[in-house]
């Protein structure tokens, strides 16, 4: 069964205030990129797979892009995330 993964992006300076919770089901941690730049947190994830079936090859691809603006007064180095 597919394990459900959640990505929590938090403000580490204010008792770990939750900025966002993103459902990352179906993505492996190595397929996820999180960057904090220009006052925004950007989450990019891409997953592709190829399967061979009786009818031939099947390709599956999915991606996720999410951008979160940081609250006023929160510096980029105060943001942490968990996969």
PDB file of C-alpha atoms in Angstrom:
ATOM      1  CA  UNK A   1       0.000   0.000   0.000  1.00  0.00           C
ATOM      2  CA  UNK A   2       1.100   3.561  -0.649  1.00  0.00           C
ATOM      3  CA  UNK A   3       2.318   5.335   2.473  1.00  0.00           C
ATOM      4  CA  UNK A   4       0.809   8.778   3.014  1.00  0.00           C
ATOM      5  CA  UNK A   5       3.433  11.512   3.291  1.00  0.00           C
ATOM      6  CA  UNK A   6       2.778  14.975   4.546  1.00  0.00           C
ATOM      7  CA  UNK A   7       4.990  17.987   4.203  1.00  0.00           C
ATOM      8  CA  UNK A   8       4.718  20.508   7.006  1.00  0.00           C
ATOM      9  CA  UNK A   9       6.211  23.924   6.496  1.00  0.00           C
ATOM     10  CA  UNK A  10       6.642  25.775   9.760  1.00  0.00           C
ATOM     11  CA  UNK A  11       7.904  29.010  11.241  1.00  0.00           C
ATOM     12  CA  UNK A  12      10.592  27.794  13.661  1.00  0.00           C
ATOM     13  CA  UNK A  13      10.797  31.079  15.560  1.00  0.00           C
ATOM     14  CA  UNK A  14       7.215  31.203  16.844  1.00  0.00           C
ATOM     15  CA  UNK A  15       6.586  27.834  18.513  1.00  0.00           C
ATOM     16  CA  UNK A  16       6.582  26.068  15.161  1.00  0.00           C
ATOM     17  CA  UNK A  17       3.533  27.841  13.815  1.00  0.00           C
ATOM     18  CA  UNK A  18       2.173  25.839  10.891  1.00  0.00           C
ATOM     19  CA  UNK A  19       2.274  27.768   7.616  1.00  0.00           C
ATOM     20  CA  UNK A  20       0.924  24.979   5.418  1.00  0.00           C
ATOM     21  CA  UNK A  21       0.284  21.250   5.237  1.00  0.00           C
ATOM     22  CA  UNK A  22       0.624  19.615   1.826  1.00  0.00           C
ATOM     23  CA  UNK A  23      -0.507  16.108   0.903  1.00  0.00           C
ATOM     24  CA  UNK A  24       2.520  14.453  -0.721  1.00  0.00           C
ATOM     25  CA  UNK A  25       0.965  11.032  -1.254  1.00  0.00           C
ATOM     26  CA  UNK A  26       2.588   9.195  -4.140  1.00  0.00           C
ATOM     27  CA  UNK A  27       5.807  11.219  -4.094  1.00  0.00           C
ATOM     28  CA  UNK A  28       9.118   9.920  -2.800  1.00  0.00           C
ATOM     29  CA  UNK A  29      11.120  12.415  -0.672  1.00  0.00           C
ATOM     30  CA  UNK A  30      13.874  12.508  -3.335  1.00  0.00           C
ATOM     31  CA  UNK A  31      11.254  13.717  -5.866  1.00  0.00           C
ATOM     32  CA  UNK A  32      10.405  16.778  -3.749  1.00  0.00           C
ATOM     33  CA  UNK A  33      12.267  20.096  -3.817  1.00  0.00           C
ATOM     34  CA  UNK A  34      11.596  22.837  -1.279  1.00  0.00           C
ATOM     35  CA  UNK A  35      13.167  26.277  -1.705  1.00  0.00           C
ATOM     36  CA  UNK A  36      12.817  29.413   0.373  1.00  0.00           C
ATOM     37  CA  UNK A  37      13.630  32.553  -1.605  1.00  0.00           C
ATOM     38  CA  UNK A  38      12.316  36.072  -2.150  1.00  0.00           C
ATOM     39  CA  UNK A  39       9.845  35.806   0.739  1.00  0.00           C
ATOM     40  CA  UNK A  40       8.214  32.658  -0.589  1.00  0.00           C
ATOM     41  CA  UNK A  41       8.363  28.932   0.043  1.00  0.00           C
ATOM     42  CA  UNK A  42       8.179  26.921  -3.174  1.00  0.00           C
ATOM     43  CA  UNK A  43       7.395  23.207  -3.215  1.00  0.00           C
ATOM     44  CA  UNK A  44       7.967  21.284  -6.438  1.00  0.00           C
ATOM     45  CA  UNK A  45       7.404  17.545  -6.833  1.00  0.00           C
ATOM     46  CA  UNK A  46       7.502  15.304  -9.899  1.00  0.00           C
ATOM     47  CA  UNK A  47       6.838  11.594 -10.161  1.00  0.00           C
ATOM     48  CA  UNK A  48       6.976   9.435 -13.248  1.00  0.00           C
ATOM     49  CA  UNK A  49       6.838   5.710 -13.735  1.00  0.00           C
ATOM     50  CA  UNK A  50       6.673   3.204 -16.539  1.00  0.00           C
ATOM     51  CA  UNK A  51       4.884  -0.132 -16.379  1.00  0.00           C
ATOM     52  CA  UNK A  52       4.671  -2.934 -18.874  1.00  0.00           C
ATOM     53  CA  UNK A  53       1.231  -4.474 -19.198  1.00  0.00           C
ATOM     54  CA  UNK A  54      -0.315  -7.046 -21.512  1.00  0.00           C
ATOM     55  CA  UNK A  55      -1.252  -4.173 -23.862  1.00  0.00           C
ATOM     56  CA  UNK A  56       2.187  -2.570 -23.857  1.00  0.00           C
ATOM     57  CA  UNK A  57       3.913   0.131 -21.876  1.00  0.00           C
ATOM     58  CA  UNK A  58       1.981   2.569 -19.722  1.00  0.00           C
ATOM     59  CA  UNK A  59       3.424   5.830 -18.460  1.00  0.00           C
ATOM     60  CA  UNK A  60       2.222   7.723 -15.424  1.00  0.00           C
ATOM     61  CA  UNK A  61       3.344  11.245 -14.595  1.00  0.00           C
ATOM     62  CA  UNK A  62       2.199  13.681 -11.950  1.00  0.00           C
ATOM     63  CA  UNK A  63       3.526  16.894 -10.551  1.00  0.00           C
ATOM     64  CA  UNK A  64       2.712  19.316  -7.787  1.00  0.00           C
ATOM     65  CA  UNK A  65       3.672  22.976  -7.489  1.00  0.00           C
ATOM     66  CA  UNK A  66       2.798  25.069  -4.458  1.00  0.00           C
ATOM     67  CA  UNK A  67       3.965  28.550  -3.494  1.00  0.00           C
ATOM     68  CA  UNK A  68       3.423  30.036  -0.042  1.00  0.00           C
ATOM     69  CA  UNK A  69       4.143  33.673   0.833  1.00  0.00           C
ATOM     70  CA  UNK A  70       5.918  34.109   4.148  1.00  0.00           C
ATOM     71  CA  UNK A  71       4.153  36.214   6.789  1.00  0.00           C
ATOM     72  CA  UNK A  72       5.479  39.748   7.271  1.00  0.00           C
ATOM     73  CA  UNK A  73       8.449  39.772   9.637  1.00  0.00           C
ATOM     74  CA  UNK A  74       9.397  36.141   9.092  1.00  0.00           C
ATOM     75  CA  UNK A  75      12.875  35.710   7.665  1.00  0.00           C
ATOM     76  CA  UNK A  76      13.681  32.934   5.226  1.00  0.00           C
ATOM     77  CA  UNK A  77      16.130  31.237   7.607  1.00  0.00           C
ATOM     78  CA  UNK A  78      13.355  30.757  10.187  1.00  0.00           C
ATOM     79  CA  UNK A  79      11.420  28.335   7.970  1.00  0.00           C
ATOM     80  CA  UNK A  80      11.781  24.591   8.366  1.00  0.00           C
ATOM     81  CA  UNK A  81      10.012  21.707   6.641  1.00  0.00           C
ATOM     82  CA  UNK A  82       9.512  18.023   7.330  1.00  0.00           C
ATOM     83  CA  UNK A  83       9.010  15.270   4.794  1.00  0.00           C
TER      84      UNK A  83
END
